[in-house]
mmCIF file of C-alpha atoms in Angstrom:
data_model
loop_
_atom_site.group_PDB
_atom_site.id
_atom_site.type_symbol
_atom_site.label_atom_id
_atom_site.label_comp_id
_atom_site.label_asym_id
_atom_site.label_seq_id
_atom_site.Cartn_x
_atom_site.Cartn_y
_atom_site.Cartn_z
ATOM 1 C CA UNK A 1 -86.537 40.143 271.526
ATOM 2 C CA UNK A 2 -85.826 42.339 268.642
ATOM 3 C CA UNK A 3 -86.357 40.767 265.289
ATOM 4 C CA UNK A 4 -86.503 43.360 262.716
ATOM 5 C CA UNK A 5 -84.696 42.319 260.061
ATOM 6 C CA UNK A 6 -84.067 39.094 260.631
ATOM 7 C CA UNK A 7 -87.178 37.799 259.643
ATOM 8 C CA UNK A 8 -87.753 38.306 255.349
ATOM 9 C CA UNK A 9 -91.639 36.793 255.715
ATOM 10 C CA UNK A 10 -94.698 35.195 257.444
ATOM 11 C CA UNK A 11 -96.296 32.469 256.210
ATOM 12 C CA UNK A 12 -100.051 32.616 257.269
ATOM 13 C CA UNK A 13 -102.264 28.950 257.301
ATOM 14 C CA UNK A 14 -106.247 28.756 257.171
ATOM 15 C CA UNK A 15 -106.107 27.230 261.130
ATOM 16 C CA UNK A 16 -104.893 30.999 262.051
ATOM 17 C CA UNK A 17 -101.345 30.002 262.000
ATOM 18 C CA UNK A 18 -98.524 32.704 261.691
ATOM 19 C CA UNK A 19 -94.921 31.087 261.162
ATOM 20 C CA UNK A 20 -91.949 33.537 261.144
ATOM 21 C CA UNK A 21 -88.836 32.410 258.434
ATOM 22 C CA UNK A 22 -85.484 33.628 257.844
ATOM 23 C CA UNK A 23 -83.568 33.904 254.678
ATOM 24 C CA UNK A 24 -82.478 30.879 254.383
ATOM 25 C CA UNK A 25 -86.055 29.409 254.779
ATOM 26 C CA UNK A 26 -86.129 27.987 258.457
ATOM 27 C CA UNK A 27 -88.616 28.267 260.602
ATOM 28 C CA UNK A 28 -88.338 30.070 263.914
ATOM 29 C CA UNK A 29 -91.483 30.967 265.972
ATOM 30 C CA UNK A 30 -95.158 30.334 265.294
ATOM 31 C CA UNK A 31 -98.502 31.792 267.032
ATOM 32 C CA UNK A 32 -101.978 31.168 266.802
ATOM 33 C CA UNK A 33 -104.345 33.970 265.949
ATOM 34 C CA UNK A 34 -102.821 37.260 267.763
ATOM 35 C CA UNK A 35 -100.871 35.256 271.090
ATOM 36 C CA UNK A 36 -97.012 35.403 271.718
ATOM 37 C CA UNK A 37 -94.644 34.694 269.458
ATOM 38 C CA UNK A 38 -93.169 30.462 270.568
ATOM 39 C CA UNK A 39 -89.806 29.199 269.042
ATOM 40 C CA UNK A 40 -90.263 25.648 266.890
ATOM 41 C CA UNK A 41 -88.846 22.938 268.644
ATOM 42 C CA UNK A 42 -86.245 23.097 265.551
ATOM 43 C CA UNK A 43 -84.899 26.591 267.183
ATOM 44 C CA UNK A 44 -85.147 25.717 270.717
ATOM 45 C CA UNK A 45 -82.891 22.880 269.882
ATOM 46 C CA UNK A 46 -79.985 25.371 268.983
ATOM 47 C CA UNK A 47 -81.159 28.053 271.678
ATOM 48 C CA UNK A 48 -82.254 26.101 274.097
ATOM 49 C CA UNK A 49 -81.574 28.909 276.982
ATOM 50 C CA UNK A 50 -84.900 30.449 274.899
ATOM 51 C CA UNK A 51 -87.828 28.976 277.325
ATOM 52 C CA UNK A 52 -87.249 28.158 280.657
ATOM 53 C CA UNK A 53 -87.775 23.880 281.052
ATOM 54 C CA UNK A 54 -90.358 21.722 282.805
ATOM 55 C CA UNK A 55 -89.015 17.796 282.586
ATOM 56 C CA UNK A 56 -92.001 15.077 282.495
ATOM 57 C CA UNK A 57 -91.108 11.586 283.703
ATOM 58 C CA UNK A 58 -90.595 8.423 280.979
ATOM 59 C CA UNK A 59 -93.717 7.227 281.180
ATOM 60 C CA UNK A 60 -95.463 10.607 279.750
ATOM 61 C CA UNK A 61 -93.022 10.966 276.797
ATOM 62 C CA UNK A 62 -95.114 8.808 274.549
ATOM 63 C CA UNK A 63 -98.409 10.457 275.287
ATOM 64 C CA UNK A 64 -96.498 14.068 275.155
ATOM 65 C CA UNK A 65 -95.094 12.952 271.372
ATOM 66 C CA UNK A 66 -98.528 11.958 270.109
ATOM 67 C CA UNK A 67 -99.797 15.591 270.848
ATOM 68 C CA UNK A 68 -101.726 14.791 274.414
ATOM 69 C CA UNK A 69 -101.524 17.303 277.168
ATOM 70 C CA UNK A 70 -98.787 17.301 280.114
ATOM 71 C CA UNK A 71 -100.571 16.490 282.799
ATOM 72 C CA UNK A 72 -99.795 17.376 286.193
ATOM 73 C CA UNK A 73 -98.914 13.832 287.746
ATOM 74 C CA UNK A 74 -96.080 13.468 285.203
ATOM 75 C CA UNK A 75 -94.507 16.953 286.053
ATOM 76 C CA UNK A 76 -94.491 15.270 289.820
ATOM 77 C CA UNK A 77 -93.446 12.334 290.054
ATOM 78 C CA UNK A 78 -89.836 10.712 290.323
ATOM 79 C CA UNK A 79 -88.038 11.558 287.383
ATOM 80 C CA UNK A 80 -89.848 14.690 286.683
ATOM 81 C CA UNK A 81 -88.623 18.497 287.537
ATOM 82 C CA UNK A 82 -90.284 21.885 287.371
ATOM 83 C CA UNK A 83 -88.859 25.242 286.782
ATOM 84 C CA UNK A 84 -90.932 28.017 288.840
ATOM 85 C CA UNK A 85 -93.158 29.493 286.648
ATOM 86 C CA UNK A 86 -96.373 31.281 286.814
ATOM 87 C CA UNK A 87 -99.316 30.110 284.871
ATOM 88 C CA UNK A 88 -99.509 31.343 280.823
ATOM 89 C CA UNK A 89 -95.894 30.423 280.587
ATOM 90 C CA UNK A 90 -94.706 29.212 277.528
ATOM 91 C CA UNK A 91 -92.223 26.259 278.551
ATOM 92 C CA UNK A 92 -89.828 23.656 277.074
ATOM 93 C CA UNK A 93 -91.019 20.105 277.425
ATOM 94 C CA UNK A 94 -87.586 18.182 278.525
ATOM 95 C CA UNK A 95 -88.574 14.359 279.487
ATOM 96 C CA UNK A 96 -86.211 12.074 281.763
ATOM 97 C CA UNK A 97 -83.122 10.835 280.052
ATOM 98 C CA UNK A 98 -83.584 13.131 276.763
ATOM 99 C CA UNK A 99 -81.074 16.160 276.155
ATOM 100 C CA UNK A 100 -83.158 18.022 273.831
ATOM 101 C CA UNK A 101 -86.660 18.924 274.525
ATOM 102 C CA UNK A 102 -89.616 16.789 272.835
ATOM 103 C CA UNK A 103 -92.513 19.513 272.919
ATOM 104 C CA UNK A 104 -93.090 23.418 273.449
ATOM 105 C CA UNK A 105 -96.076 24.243 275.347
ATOM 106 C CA UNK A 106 -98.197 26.726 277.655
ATOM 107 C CA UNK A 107 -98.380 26.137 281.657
ATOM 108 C CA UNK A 108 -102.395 25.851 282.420
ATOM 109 C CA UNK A 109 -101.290 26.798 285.883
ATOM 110 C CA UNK A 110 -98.187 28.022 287.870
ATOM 111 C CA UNK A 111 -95.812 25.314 288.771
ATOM 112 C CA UNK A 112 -96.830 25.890 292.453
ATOM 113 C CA UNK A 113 -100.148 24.945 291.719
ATOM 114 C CA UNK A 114 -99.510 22.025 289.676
ATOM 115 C CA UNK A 115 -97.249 20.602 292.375
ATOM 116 C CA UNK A 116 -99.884 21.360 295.038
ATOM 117 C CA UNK A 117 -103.399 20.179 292.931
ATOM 118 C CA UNK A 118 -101.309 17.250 291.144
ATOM 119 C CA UNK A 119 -104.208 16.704 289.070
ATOM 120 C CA UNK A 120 -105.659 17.981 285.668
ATOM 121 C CA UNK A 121 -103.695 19.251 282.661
ATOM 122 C CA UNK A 122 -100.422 21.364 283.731
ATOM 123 C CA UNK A 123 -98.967 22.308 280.511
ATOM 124 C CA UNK A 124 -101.042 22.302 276.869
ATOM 125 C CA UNK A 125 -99.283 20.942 274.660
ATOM 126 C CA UNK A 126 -98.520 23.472 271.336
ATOM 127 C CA UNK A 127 -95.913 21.940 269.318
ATOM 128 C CA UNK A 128 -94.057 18.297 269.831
ATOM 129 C CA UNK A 129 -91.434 16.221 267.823
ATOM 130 C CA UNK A 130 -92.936 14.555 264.380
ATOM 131 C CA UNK A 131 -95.901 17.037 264.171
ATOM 132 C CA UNK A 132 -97.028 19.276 261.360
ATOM 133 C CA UNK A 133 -95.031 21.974 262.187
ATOM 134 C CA UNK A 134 -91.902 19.964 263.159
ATOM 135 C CA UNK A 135 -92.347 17.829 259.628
ATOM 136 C CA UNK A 136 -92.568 21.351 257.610
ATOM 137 C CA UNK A 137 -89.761 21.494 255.024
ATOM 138 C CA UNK A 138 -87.752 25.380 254.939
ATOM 139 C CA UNK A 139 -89.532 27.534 252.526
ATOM 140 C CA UNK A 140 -87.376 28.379 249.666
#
């Protein structure tokens, strides 16, 4: 994606934390030290044809909104869906019933995989509704 000149700043934290803004102040994508550039979960609302979507079932959502990792039995079970993806894919976190995805993370493994071990973490878990990042006001 080309950016250049869209962007007017970065705002840099002490945890290593790059955030890209617009002019009008809102905040778009965020990376850790030198990784890929990820879209806040307030983007990926409006664009949310940005990340390609792995669904977790209910019963994950409120372990997935308190910051915990996806793990891979609730990307399998009833309720839940996966998008083929290899493993280092940056994902949308949908969860059953919701229209509008709750977290933005990283597949620890490809979707085959997950399906196949069923066990251990599938997707870590970058940036979710209420957090830090999500409670960040636009910068003027």
């Amino acid at each position: 994606m080309h950016l250049k000149g869209f962007i007017n700043f970065c705002l840099y934290s002490h945890d290593h934390i790059e955030i890209l803004v617009n002019g009008a102040g809102e905040l778009l994508f965020f990376r850790h030290r030198e990784r890929e550039w990820i879209p806040t979960l307030r983007l990926l609302h409006k664009y949310p044809f940005f990340l390609p979507w792995e669904q977790v079932d209910k019963g994950a959502i409120r372990f997935v909104l308190s910051g915990a990792n996806i793990m891979c039995p609730g990307l399998t079970s009833p309720g839940a869906k996966m998008t083929p993806v290899p493993k280092g894919t940056v994902v949308a976190v949908m969860a059953e019933g919701k229209q509008h995805a709750l977290a933005v993370g990283m597949t620890a493994m490809s979707t085959e995989d997950i399906a196949k071990v069923n066990k251990g973490i599938g997707i870590e878990n970058y940036h979710y509704l209420n957090d830090g990042l999500w409670q960040m006001k636009p910068v003027k």
